[in-house]
Short mmCIF file of C-alpha atoms in Angstrom, two decimals:
data_model
loop_
_atom_site.label_atom_id
_atom_site.label_comp_id
_atom_site.label_asym_id
_atom_site.label_seq_id
_atom_site.Cartn_x
_atom_site.Cartn_y
_atom_site.Cartn_z
CA MET A 19 72.30 92.73 134.18
CA ALA A 20 75.78 92.63 132.76
CA LEU A 21 78.32 91.09 135.08
CA SER A 22 81.92 91.95 134.51
CA THR A 23 83.11 88.62 135.91
CA VAL A 24 81.49 86.54 133.19
CA LEU A 25 84.06 86.22 130.43
CA GLU A 26 82.57 83.38 128.43
CA THR A 27 79.00 82.26 127.99
CA PRO A 28 78.48 79.19 130.18
CA GLY A 29 78.41 75.95 128.25
CA ALA A 30 75.18 74.03 127.82
CA GLY A 31 74.54 70.83 129.73
CA PHE A 32 75.45 70.04 133.30
CA ASN A 33 76.88 72.84 135.39
CA PHE A 34 79.26 71.82 138.14
CA ASP A 35 79.62 75.21 139.81
CA ASN A 36 77.81 74.17 142.92
CA ALA A 37 79.81 71.02 143.55
CA ALA A 38 82.54 72.89 145.42
CA ARG A 39 79.97 74.78 147.44
CA ASN A 40 78.18 71.56 148.37
CA ALA A 41 81.41 69.96 149.48
CA ALA A 42 82.07 72.95 151.72
CA LEU A 43 78.53 72.89 153.09
CA GLU A 44 78.71 69.21 153.90
CA GLY A 45 81.18 70.01 156.63
CA LEU A 46 78.52 72.10 158.36
CA PHE A 47 76.06 69.24 158.64
CA GLU A 48 78.01 66.99 161.02
CA GLY A 49 76.05 63.80 161.37
CA GLY A 50 75.15 63.33 157.73
CA GLN A 51 71.87 65.20 157.63
CA THR A 52 72.34 66.64 154.18
CA PRO A 53 69.09 66.66 152.20
CA LYS A 54 68.77 63.50 150.18
CA PRO A 55 67.28 63.16 146.71
CA LEU A 56 63.96 61.42 146.38
CA LYS A 57 64.64 57.72 145.83
CA THR A 58 62.06 55.21 144.82
CA GLY A 59 63.15 52.21 146.97
CA THR A 60 61.21 49.99 144.70
CA THR A 61 60.21 46.59 143.57
CA ILE A 62 59.93 46.28 139.81
CA ALA A 63 59.65 43.07 137.82
CA GLY A 64 59.20 41.92 134.27
CA VAL A 65 58.36 38.64 132.58
CA VAL A 66 58.39 37.58 128.92
CA PHE A 67 55.37 35.44 128.10
CA LYS A 68 54.01 33.84 124.99
CA ASP A 69 52.53 36.89 123.29
CA GLY A 70 54.58 39.70 124.77
CA VAL A 71 55.96 41.20 127.94
CA VAL A 72 54.40 41.92 131.34
CA LEU A 73 55.94 44.66 133.50
CA GLY A 74 54.99 45.28 137.11
CA ALA A 75 55.90 47.86 139.73
CA ASP A 76 54.85 49.07 143.15
CA THR A 77 53.85 52.71 143.68
CA ARG A 78 55.74 53.99 146.70
CA ALA A 79 58.36 56.74 146.53
CA THR A 80 60.38 57.34 149.70
CA SER A 81 62.55 60.21 150.87
CA SER A 82 64.74 58.64 153.58
CA GLU A 83 62.19 57.35 156.10
CA VAL A 84 59.13 59.18 154.86
CA VAL A 85 56.80 58.01 152.11
CA ALA A 86 56.88 60.91 149.71
CA ASP A 87 54.44 59.65 147.09
CA LYS A 88 51.85 56.92 147.52
CA MET A 89 50.77 56.76 143.90
CA CYS A 90 54.07 57.15 142.09
CA ALA A 91 54.03 56.00 138.46
CA LYS A 92 57.11 53.88 137.91
CA ILE A 93 56.27 52.41 134.53
CA HIS A 94 57.27 55.04 131.98
CA TYR A 95 56.22 55.32 128.37
CA ILE A 96 59.06 55.12 125.90
CA SER A 97 57.30 54.41 122.64
CA PRO A 98 54.01 52.77 121.64
CA ASN A 99 55.62 49.35 121.83
CA ILE A 100 58.21 49.86 124.58
CA TYR A 101 57.69 50.64 128.27
CA CYS A 102 60.29 51.03 130.98
CA CYS A 103 60.21 50.47 134.75
CA GLY A 104 62.60 52.63 136.71
CA ALA A 105 64.21 52.14 140.12
CA GLY A 106 66.71 54.40 141.81
CA THR A 107 66.60 58.18 142.09
CA ALA A 108 63.13 59.25 140.96
CA ALA A 109 64.18 62.37 139.07
CA ASP A 110 66.94 60.54 137.23
CA THR A 111 64.69 57.77 136.00
CA GLU A 112 62.04 60.28 134.92
CA LYS A 113 64.40 62.51 132.99
CA THR A 114 66.37 59.68 131.41
CA THR A 115 63.28 57.88 130.19
CA ASP A 116 61.86 61.17 128.92
CA LEU A 117 64.99 61.86 126.90
CA LEU A 118 65.01 58.33 125.57
CA SER A 119 61.39 58.62 124.55
CA SER A 120 62.03 61.91 122.74
CA ASN A 121 65.00 60.50 120.87
CA LEU A 122 63.07 57.44 119.76
CA THR A 123 60.14 59.58 118.65
CA ILE A 124 62.46 61.67 116.50
CA PHE A 125 63.85 58.49 115.04
CA SER A 126 60.44 57.06 114.20
CA LEU A 127 59.34 60.35 112.66
CA ASN A 128 62.47 60.37 110.51
CA SER A 129 62.31 56.78 109.38
CA GLY A 130 58.61 55.95 109.62
CA ARG A 131 59.27 52.81 111.67
CA ASN A 132 58.53 51.71 115.19
CA PRO A 133 61.71 51.68 117.24
CA ARG A 134 63.20 48.40 118.38
CA VAL A 135 64.01 47.59 121.98
CA VAL A 136 67.73 47.19 121.20
CA MET A 137 67.83 50.78 120.00
CA ALA A 138 66.42 52.01 123.29
CA VAL A 139 68.91 49.86 125.16
CA ASN A 140 71.86 51.17 123.18
CA ILE A 141 70.89 54.80 123.60
CA LEU A 142 70.44 54.28 127.34
CA GLN A 143 73.71 52.45 127.66
CA ASP A 144 75.66 55.23 125.94
CA MET A 145 73.96 57.91 127.97
CA LEU A 146 74.46 56.21 131.33
CA TYR A 147 78.05 55.20 130.67
CA ARG A 148 78.92 58.74 129.75
CA TYR A 149 77.97 59.88 133.26
CA HIS A 150 79.79 57.09 135.06
CA GLY A 151 76.96 56.07 137.33
CA GLN A 152 76.21 59.55 138.67
CA ILE A 153 72.76 59.20 137.16
CA GLY A 154 71.17 56.68 139.52
CA ALA A 155 68.78 54.88 137.22
CA ASN A 156 68.19 51.13 137.30
CA LEU A 157 65.85 50.40 134.45
CA ILE A 158 63.91 47.44 133.15
CA LEU A 159 63.00 47.87 129.49
CA GLY A 160 60.39 45.66 127.96
CA GLY A 161 58.83 45.78 124.55
CA VAL A 162 57.53 44.00 121.51
CA ASP A 163 58.94 44.75 118.08
CA CYS A 164 59.31 43.08 114.71
CA THR A 165 62.03 40.77 116.04
CA GLY A 166 60.07 39.45 119.00
CA ASN A 167 59.43 40.07 122.71
CA HIS A 168 62.38 41.44 124.65
CA LEU A 169 63.19 42.24 128.25
CA TYR A 170 66.41 44.09 129.11
CA THR A 171 67.90 45.51 132.27
CA VAL A 172 70.19 48.56 132.26
CA GLY A 173 72.19 49.49 135.35
CA PRO A 174 73.38 52.96 136.36
CA TYR A 175 76.86 52.38 134.98
CA GLY A 176 75.56 51.22 131.65
CA ASP A 177 75.64 47.45 132.07
CA VAL A 178 73.02 45.63 130.03
CA ASP A 179 71.51 42.16 130.38
CA LYS A 180 68.86 40.43 128.28
CA VAL A 181 66.80 37.98 130.30
CA PRO A 182 63.37 36.29 130.18
CA TYR A 183 62.37 37.38 133.73
CA LEU A 184 63.75 40.05 135.97
CA ALA A 185 63.34 41.98 139.21
CA MET A 186 65.11 45.18 140.30
CA GLY A 187 65.02 47.64 143.15
CA SER A 188 65.39 47.24 146.87
CA GLY A 189 62.74 44.52 146.98
CA ASP A 190 64.24 42.52 144.15
CA LEU A 191 65.46 39.59 146.21
CA ALA A 192 62.00 38.69 147.46
CA ALA A 193 60.46 39.23 144.03
CA LEU A 194 63.16 37.19 142.32
CA GLY A 195 62.43 34.26 144.62
CA ILE A 196 58.83 34.16 143.43
CA LEU A 197 59.86 34.57 139.81
CA GLU A 198 62.46 31.81 139.97
CA ASP A 199 59.91 29.48 141.45
CA GLY A 200 57.03 30.17 139.11
CA PHE A 201 58.58 31.07 135.77
CA LYS A 202 58.21 28.84 132.73
CA HIS A 203 58.79 29.71 129.10
CA ASP A 204 55.72 30.63 127.02
CA LEU A 205 53.33 31.37 129.87
CA GLU A 206 49.75 32.35 129.20
CA LEU A 207 48.68 35.96 129.78
CA GLU A 208 46.70 35.44 132.98
CA LYS A 209 49.39 33.25 134.51
CA ALA A 210 52.08 35.78 133.62
CA LYS A 211 50.09 38.63 135.17
CA GLU A 212 49.51 36.59 138.31
CA LEU A 213 53.21 35.71 138.53
CA VAL A 214 54.29 39.35 138.28
CA ARG A 215 51.66 40.41 140.77
CA ALA A 216 52.82 37.79 143.25
CA ALA A 217 56.43 38.85 142.77
CA ILE A 218 55.70 42.52 143.43
CA HIS A 219 53.51 41.55 146.37
CA ALA A 220 56.40 39.61 147.90
CA GLY A 221 58.62 42.64 147.42
CA ILE A 222 56.06 44.90 149.09
CA MET A 223 55.72 42.56 152.05
CA SER A 224 59.43 42.09 152.62
CA ASP A 225 60.83 45.53 151.87
CA LEU A 226 60.16 48.82 153.66
CA GLY A 227 60.90 50.85 150.59
CA SER A 228 58.14 49.27 148.50
CA GLY A 229 54.45 49.43 149.15
CA ASN A 230 51.00 50.71 148.35
CA ASN A 231 49.50 49.64 145.06
CA ILE A 232 50.71 47.41 142.25
CA ASP A 233 50.74 48.59 138.63
CA ILE A 234 50.83 46.15 135.75
CA CYS A 235 51.59 46.88 132.11
CA VAL A 236 50.99 44.25 129.44
CA ILE A 237 52.66 44.83 126.05
CA THR A 238 51.68 42.71 123.10
CA LYS A 239 51.83 43.05 119.34
CA GLU A 240 48.23 44.29 119.34
CA GLY A 241 48.81 47.03 121.87
CA VAL A 242 49.47 48.01 125.44
CA ASP A 243 47.28 47.47 128.47
CA TYR A 244 48.43 49.72 131.31
CA ILE A 245 46.46 48.71 134.40
CA ARG A 246 46.94 51.23 137.13
CA PRO A 247 46.31 50.08 139.82
CA TYR A 248 46.12 46.36 139.29
CA GLN A 249 45.83 45.66 142.96
CA GLU A 250 45.15 48.22 145.61
CA SER A 251 46.71 48.02 149.02
CA VAL A 252 44.41 47.02 151.88
CA TYR A 253 45.69 49.99 153.86
CA LYS A 254 44.32 52.52 151.42
CA ASP A 255 43.05 55.60 153.21
CA ASP A 256 39.66 57.07 152.49
CA ARG A 257 40.50 60.72 152.24
CA LYS A 258 38.31 62.54 149.78
CA MET A 259 40.61 65.00 148.08
CA LYS A 260 37.71 67.24 147.08
CA TYR A 261 35.41 68.75 149.66
CA LYS A 262 32.81 70.31 147.44
CA TYR A 263 29.27 69.22 148.17
CA ARG A 264 26.72 68.96 145.43
CA PRO A 265 23.62 71.15 145.68
CA GLY A 266 20.88 69.35 147.59
CA THR A 267 23.15 67.77 150.20
CA THR A 268 21.48 69.80 152.93
CA ALA A 269 17.68 70.19 152.99
CA VAL A 270 16.22 73.58 151.99
CA LEU A 271 13.84 74.98 154.66
CA THR A 272 12.61 78.29 153.17
CA GLU A 273 13.25 80.25 150.01
CA LYS A 274 12.74 83.99 149.44
CA VAL A 275 13.42 85.71 146.08
CA VAL A 276 13.93 89.51 145.88
CA PRO A 277 14.35 90.86 142.31
CA LEU A 278 16.89 93.66 141.94
CA LYS A 279 15.60 96.56 139.83
CA LEU A 280 18.26 98.43 137.85
CA GLU A 281 17.85 101.53 135.69
CA VAL A 282 20.09 102.52 132.82
CA VAL A 283 21.57 105.90 133.80
CA GLN A 284 24.13 106.57 131.07
CA GLU A 285 25.23 104.85 127.89
CA THR A 286 28.47 105.56 126.04
CA VAL A 287 29.68 103.92 122.83
CA GLN A 288 33.44 103.52 122.27
CA LYS A 289 34.65 102.35 118.86
CA MET A 290 37.41 99.74 118.87
CA GLU A 291 40.08 99.49 116.21
CA THR A 292 40.03 95.86 115.16
CA ALA A 293 42.34 96.09 112.18
CA MET B 12 100.81 79.43 102.89
CA ALA B 13 99.46 76.24 101.39
CA VAL B 14 101.43 73.03 101.15
CA GLN B 15 100.63 70.17 98.83
CA VAL B 16 100.55 66.80 100.55
CA LYS B 17 100.12 63.81 98.28
CA GLN B 18 99.15 60.49 99.66
CA GLU B 19 98.30 57.19 98.05
CA SER B 20 95.06 55.91 99.46
CA LYS B 21 94.27 52.23 99.48
CA LEU B 22 92.28 52.40 96.28
CA SER B 23 95.41 53.69 94.53
CA VAL B 24 93.76 56.90 93.50
CA ASN B 25 96.01 59.90 93.63
CA VAL B 26 94.35 62.17 96.13
CA THR B 27 95.85 65.56 96.53
CA HIS B 28 95.12 67.48 99.69
CA ARG B 29 95.69 71.11 100.08
CA VAL B 30 96.35 71.67 103.72
CA THR B 31 96.94 74.99 105.36
CA SER B 32 99.13 74.27 108.33
CA TYR B 33 100.70 76.26 111.05
CA LYS B 34 104.15 75.84 112.38
CA CYS B 35 104.55 74.96 116.00
CA PRO B 36 105.13 78.32 117.70
CA VAL B 37 107.58 76.75 120.16
CA SER B 38 110.22 75.89 117.63
CA SER B 39 110.82 78.84 115.40
CA LYS B 40 114.12 77.70 113.95
CA LYS B 41 114.49 77.16 110.26
CA GLY B 42 113.57 73.66 109.34
CA GLY B 43 111.34 73.26 112.33
CA CYS B 44 112.19 70.99 115.23
CA GLY B 45 112.59 67.88 113.09
CA GLY B 46 109.86 66.01 114.88
CA LYS B 47 111.38 66.02 118.34
CA ARG B 48 108.72 67.96 120.16
CA GLU B 49 105.45 66.50 121.33
CA CYS B 50 103.58 67.19 118.15
CA GLN B 51 106.30 65.16 116.43
CA GLY B 52 106.40 67.07 113.25
CA GLY B 53 102.69 66.92 112.80
CA PHE B 54 100.57 69.95 112.15
CA ARG B 55 99.81 72.11 115.12
CA GLU B 56 96.89 74.35 114.45
CA GLN B 57 94.82 76.83 116.25
CA ILE B 58 91.13 76.89 115.84
CA VAL B 59 90.11 80.45 115.23
CA GLY B 60 86.70 82.04 115.54
CA ALA B 61 85.28 84.28 112.88
CA GLY B 62 87.22 87.45 112.65
CA PHE B 63 88.98 87.05 115.95
CA ALA B 64 92.13 85.35 114.72
CA PRO B 65 95.45 86.73 115.81
CA ASP B 66 98.03 87.20 113.08
CA VAL B 67 97.70 84.34 110.68
CA SER B 68 100.09 85.36 107.99
CA SER B 69 103.30 84.05 109.45
CA TYR B 70 102.33 80.40 109.97
CA TYR B 71 103.54 77.77 107.56
CA THR B 72 105.13 74.40 107.75
CA THR B 73 108.57 73.68 106.38
CA GLN B 74 109.53 71.34 103.62
CA ALA B 75 111.54 69.21 106.03
CA GLU B 76 108.51 68.47 108.15
CA VAL B 77 106.42 67.62 105.12
CA ARG B 78 109.04 65.26 103.75
CA ALA B 79 109.37 63.56 107.11
CA TYR B 80 105.66 63.00 107.27
CA GLN B 81 105.48 61.68 103.71
CA ARG B 82 108.39 59.36 104.23
CA GLU B 83 106.82 57.94 107.29
CA SER B 84 103.45 57.30 105.81
CA VAL B 85 105.06 55.53 102.86
CA THR B 86 107.36 53.31 104.87
CA LYS B 87 104.74 52.39 107.39
CA GLY B 88 102.44 51.37 104.63
CA ASP B 89 99.07 50.29 105.84
CA LYS B 90 99.75 50.80 109.51
CA MET B 91 97.69 53.47 111.11
CA ASN B 92 99.56 56.63 111.80
CA SER B 93 97.42 59.05 113.71
CA ARG B 94 100.15 61.41 114.78
CA GLY B 95 99.26 64.15 112.40
CA LEU B 96 95.60 63.58 113.08
CA ARG B 97 95.91 63.86 116.83
CA SER B 98 97.82 67.09 116.80
CA GLN B 99 95.41 68.56 114.32
CA LEU B 100 92.62 68.46 116.83
CA LYS B 101 92.69 70.94 119.61
CA ASP B 102 94.18 69.75 122.87
CA SER B 103 91.90 68.85 125.74
CA VAL B 104 90.77 71.85 127.69
CA PRO B 105 92.28 72.00 131.17
CA VAL B 106 90.01 72.80 134.04
CA ALA B 107 92.32 74.85 136.20
CA GLY B 108 91.26 78.41 135.72
CA LEU B 109 93.29 81.50 135.27
CA CYS B 110 95.00 83.06 138.24
CA PRO B 111 92.57 84.91 140.51
CA GLN B 112 91.12 87.90 138.83
CA GLY B 113 90.95 90.46 141.57
CA ALA B 114 93.44 93.25 142.03
CA TYR B 115 97.08 92.17 142.12
CA GLY B 116 96.06 88.60 141.47
CA LEU B 117 94.39 88.22 144.87
CA GLN B 118 91.21 86.27 145.32
CA ASP B 119 88.17 88.49 144.91
CA SER B 120 85.82 86.94 147.48
CA LEU B 121 82.97 89.27 146.70
CA ARG B 122 82.78 88.29 143.07
CA SER B 123 83.99 84.73 142.89
CA GLY B 124 83.22 83.35 146.33
CA PHE B 125 85.42 81.35 148.65
CA THR B 126 88.42 79.59 147.30
CA SER B 127 90.75 76.77 148.07
CA ILE B 128 93.90 75.70 146.29
CA LYS B 129 92.46 72.26 145.81
CA ASN B 130 89.53 73.63 143.85
CA GLU B 131 91.76 75.44 141.47
CA LEU B 132 93.96 72.44 140.75
CA LEU B 133 91.49 69.57 140.71
CA PRO B 134 87.90 69.54 139.54
CA SER B 135 85.44 69.38 142.39
CA HIS B 136 83.17 66.93 140.65
CA PRO B 137 84.32 63.63 139.15
CA LEU B 138 82.52 64.36 135.90
CA GLU B 139 83.74 67.89 135.38
CA LEU B 140 86.79 67.08 133.27
CA SER B 141 85.22 64.34 131.26
CA GLU B 142 82.17 66.44 130.46
CA LYS B 143 84.23 69.42 129.40
CA ASN B 144 86.20 67.31 126.94
CA PHE B 145 83.42 64.99 125.93
CA GLN B 146 82.64 66.45 122.54
CA LEU B 147 86.32 66.69 121.66
CA ASN B 148 87.06 63.12 122.69
CA GLN B 149 84.03 61.85 120.84
CA ASP B 150 85.15 63.64 117.69
CA LYS B 151 88.68 62.29 118.03
CA MET B 152 87.41 58.77 118.39
CA ASN B 153 85.09 59.06 115.43
CA PHE B 154 87.73 60.56 113.18
CA SER B 155 90.23 57.95 114.15
CA THR B 156 87.79 55.14 113.34
CA LEU B 157 86.94 56.80 110.06
CA ARG B 158 90.61 57.09 109.27
CA ASN B 159 91.06 53.37 109.83
CA ILE B 160 88.12 52.41 107.68
CA GLN B 161 88.26 54.81 104.77
CA GLY B 162 91.70 56.32 104.72
CA LEU B 163 93.09 59.75 105.49
CA HIS B 164 90.92 61.67 103.07
CA ALA B 165 87.68 61.02 104.90
CA PRO B 166 88.49 62.71 108.22
CA LEU B 167 90.41 65.45 106.46
CA LYS B 168 87.47 66.43 104.31
CA LEU B 169 85.11 66.21 107.25
CA GLN B 170 87.36 68.31 109.43
CA MET B 171 87.53 70.92 106.73
CA GLU B 172 83.76 71.12 106.80
CA TYR B 173 83.74 71.25 110.61
CA ARG B 174 86.31 74.04 110.51
CA ALA B 175 84.13 76.04 108.15
CA ALA B 176 80.94 75.43 110.09
CA ARG B 177 82.54 76.34 113.39
CA GLN B 178 83.41 79.77 112.09
CA ILE B 179 79.78 80.74 111.61
CA GLN B 180 79.30 82.43 114.96
CA ARG B 181 77.92 85.59 116.39
CA LEU B 182 79.90 87.89 118.65
CA PRO B 183 81.04 86.32 121.93
CA PHE B 184 78.29 87.70 124.13
CA LEU B 185 75.43 86.73 121.82
CA PRO B 186 74.07 83.18 121.54
CA SER B 187 74.89 81.35 118.31
CA SER B 188 72.65 78.70 116.90
CA ASN B 189 75.47 76.54 115.48
CA LEU B 190 73.00 75.16 112.98
CA ALA B 191 75.54 74.02 110.39
CA LEU B 192 77.75 72.41 113.03
CA ASP B 193 74.79 70.57 114.53
CA THR B 194 73.72 69.28 111.14
CA LEU B 195 77.22 68.01 110.39
CA ARG B 196 77.48 66.25 113.73
CA GLY B 197 74.02 64.78 113.49
CA SER B 198 73.02 66.30 116.80
CA ASP B 199 70.06 68.08 115.18
CA GLU B 200 68.25 64.73 115.28
CA SER B 201 68.85 63.84 118.90
CA ILE B 202 68.14 65.42 122.27
CA GLY B 203 70.58 65.25 125.12
CA PHE B 204 71.11 67.02 128.42
CA GLU B 205 72.95 69.82 126.67
CA ASP B 206 69.73 70.78 124.91
CA ILE B 207 67.63 70.93 128.05
CA LEU B 208 69.89 72.14 130.84
CA CYS B 209 71.62 75.51 130.92
CA ASP B 210 70.55 76.63 127.48
CA PRO B 211 72.92 79.53 126.74
CA ALA B 212 70.19 81.34 124.85
CA GLN B 213 68.19 81.55 128.09
CA SER B 214 71.03 82.34 130.41
CA GLU B 215 70.05 84.95 133.00
CA MET B 216 73.48 86.50 133.20
CA MET B 217 74.93 88.56 130.44
CA GLY B 218 78.59 89.29 130.41
CA GLU B 219 79.88 92.76 129.80
CA PRO B 220 80.21 92.86 125.98
CA HIS B 221 83.52 94.71 125.84
CA MET B 222 85.16 92.43 128.37
CA MET B 223 84.00 89.33 126.55
CA VAL B 224 85.27 90.51 123.21
CA GLU B 225 88.60 91.46 124.73
CA TYR B 226 88.86 88.08 126.41
CA LYS B 227 88.16 86.32 123.13
CA LEU B 228 90.82 88.37 121.39
CA GLY B 229 93.29 87.61 124.13
CA MET B 230 93.69 91.24 125.11
CA LEU B 231 92.33 90.95 128.63
#
C-alpha cells in the first residue's frame, strides 16, 4: 500500500515514533500502572579460581510482583570460551548478548582465533555507552583466553570493572557478603563452585526478586561445564507438563477385531510432469 | 570548477589535491565572504545523490578563499586546523520536521496523528537526536583522528571514496544495499541494531514513488 505521507524511507535501527504517543498515554494511567518490561530481579555472581572462572545465577524472572519465568536462563553463551550473566531488563540482556556473540563469531571466522574477553568487554562498552543507559543490561562477563582467566562487569551506562569476584543484581548485597567472607585467590574447583552456590543461595534467601534454582557455569581452558540446574529449589512443584499416558496404563478387559473389507471400484492413472 | 590546493605534509612530500569545492551560497559577492561567516572560508559542500543534484555548474571557490586557507595552514604549521574539514562534512541533521503538511499548513490529524508544539521543537526521546546523528559524528571523529595522525591527505582520500560510494543508490523509494559504503566503513563485518531492527528492505509501508522522487529533488 503506497502512503502519500511517507516521503523518505524510514532509517534502520531504533524507531522513536512511539515515544511521543507513550508520553501522551502515560497521562491516562494515573497511578503509574503502565505496563512494565520484564525485569530479571536477579542474583548473579562470578569467581575467578585457579584454573578458570565460575559463574552462577538464579533462575527467576519477575514482572513487577509476579514470577514470570521459573526456569529463566541467565547465563548466556558468547563464545566457546566466554559466558555472560545478565541482570536487568530480560529482553535487553538477551539481545545485547546475542549481538555480542554474533560479532565475536564473525571476528573469529575472519581471523581464525578465539576471541579474548577484553574484546567482548570493549564491544559491549561501546554499544551500551552509545545508548546512554537506556538499554538496561548489567552484565558479568567471564572467560578464559590465551592471556588468562578474566572476570569483568559492565554496567548499563558502559562502565567496566575487572575484579576477581563479583555479584550483581538485586540480590547482590547478600551474595557479596558471602563472597567477601569466603574468597581466596587460587581456589580449587569444588571450593569455588561451593562458594558461588552459597553466594547465590544467600541472594535467593534475602531477595524477593531472586529464587528458584541455581545455575552454575564452569569455564576452564579445557572447556565449559554448564550445569543447569546445579541446585533445585525445595519448593519445586510436581506438575507434569505432558499428560499423555503410555499404552498399558489401564488394564484391557476385552478385545474384538473386525476386519474391514474394501473392493477396488475404479482405478485412474495420472502422469506427473517431473521435469 | 577544480582548484589546485597544495599542501606540504609532514613527510615533506609534495601532495597535490584536486578538490572540487562549492562556494557558500549565502555570500555570493565576488571574492567570497573573506572567512567571516560560520564556515570561515572553508569549503561548504552539498552531498548529492546520484542524478538528483540541483544545478552544479555554478559552484566554485574563489582564489581569495584558497589563498587564505593556504596561508593559514602554513603559518600554523603543525597545529591541527580542522576548519576546512568540519565544514566539508554535512551538518548535523535537525530533528524538527517541516511545517505541518496538511492543507494551508494546518495539522492533518488523520494522517499524522495528534500534535503538540513541544514535539515539533524537541525530540520526544532522549536518544532521538544522538541516534540520528550518530553515524555522522562517528565519521567526523574518525576523520579528525586520522587527520591528526597521518595528515590531511588521509581523510581527504577516504572522503573522496565515501563520496563515490554514497552515490551508488537506487531510486528513493527502492531499498539500496549500500554494499560499497558498508565495505568502506567496515560495517559489513559487524552486526548492530541497525541491521536487525527496522530493516528498510522489509518495511511494510511504501511511499508513493512520485512524491518521494519529488521530495528528493526538492520540488515538493
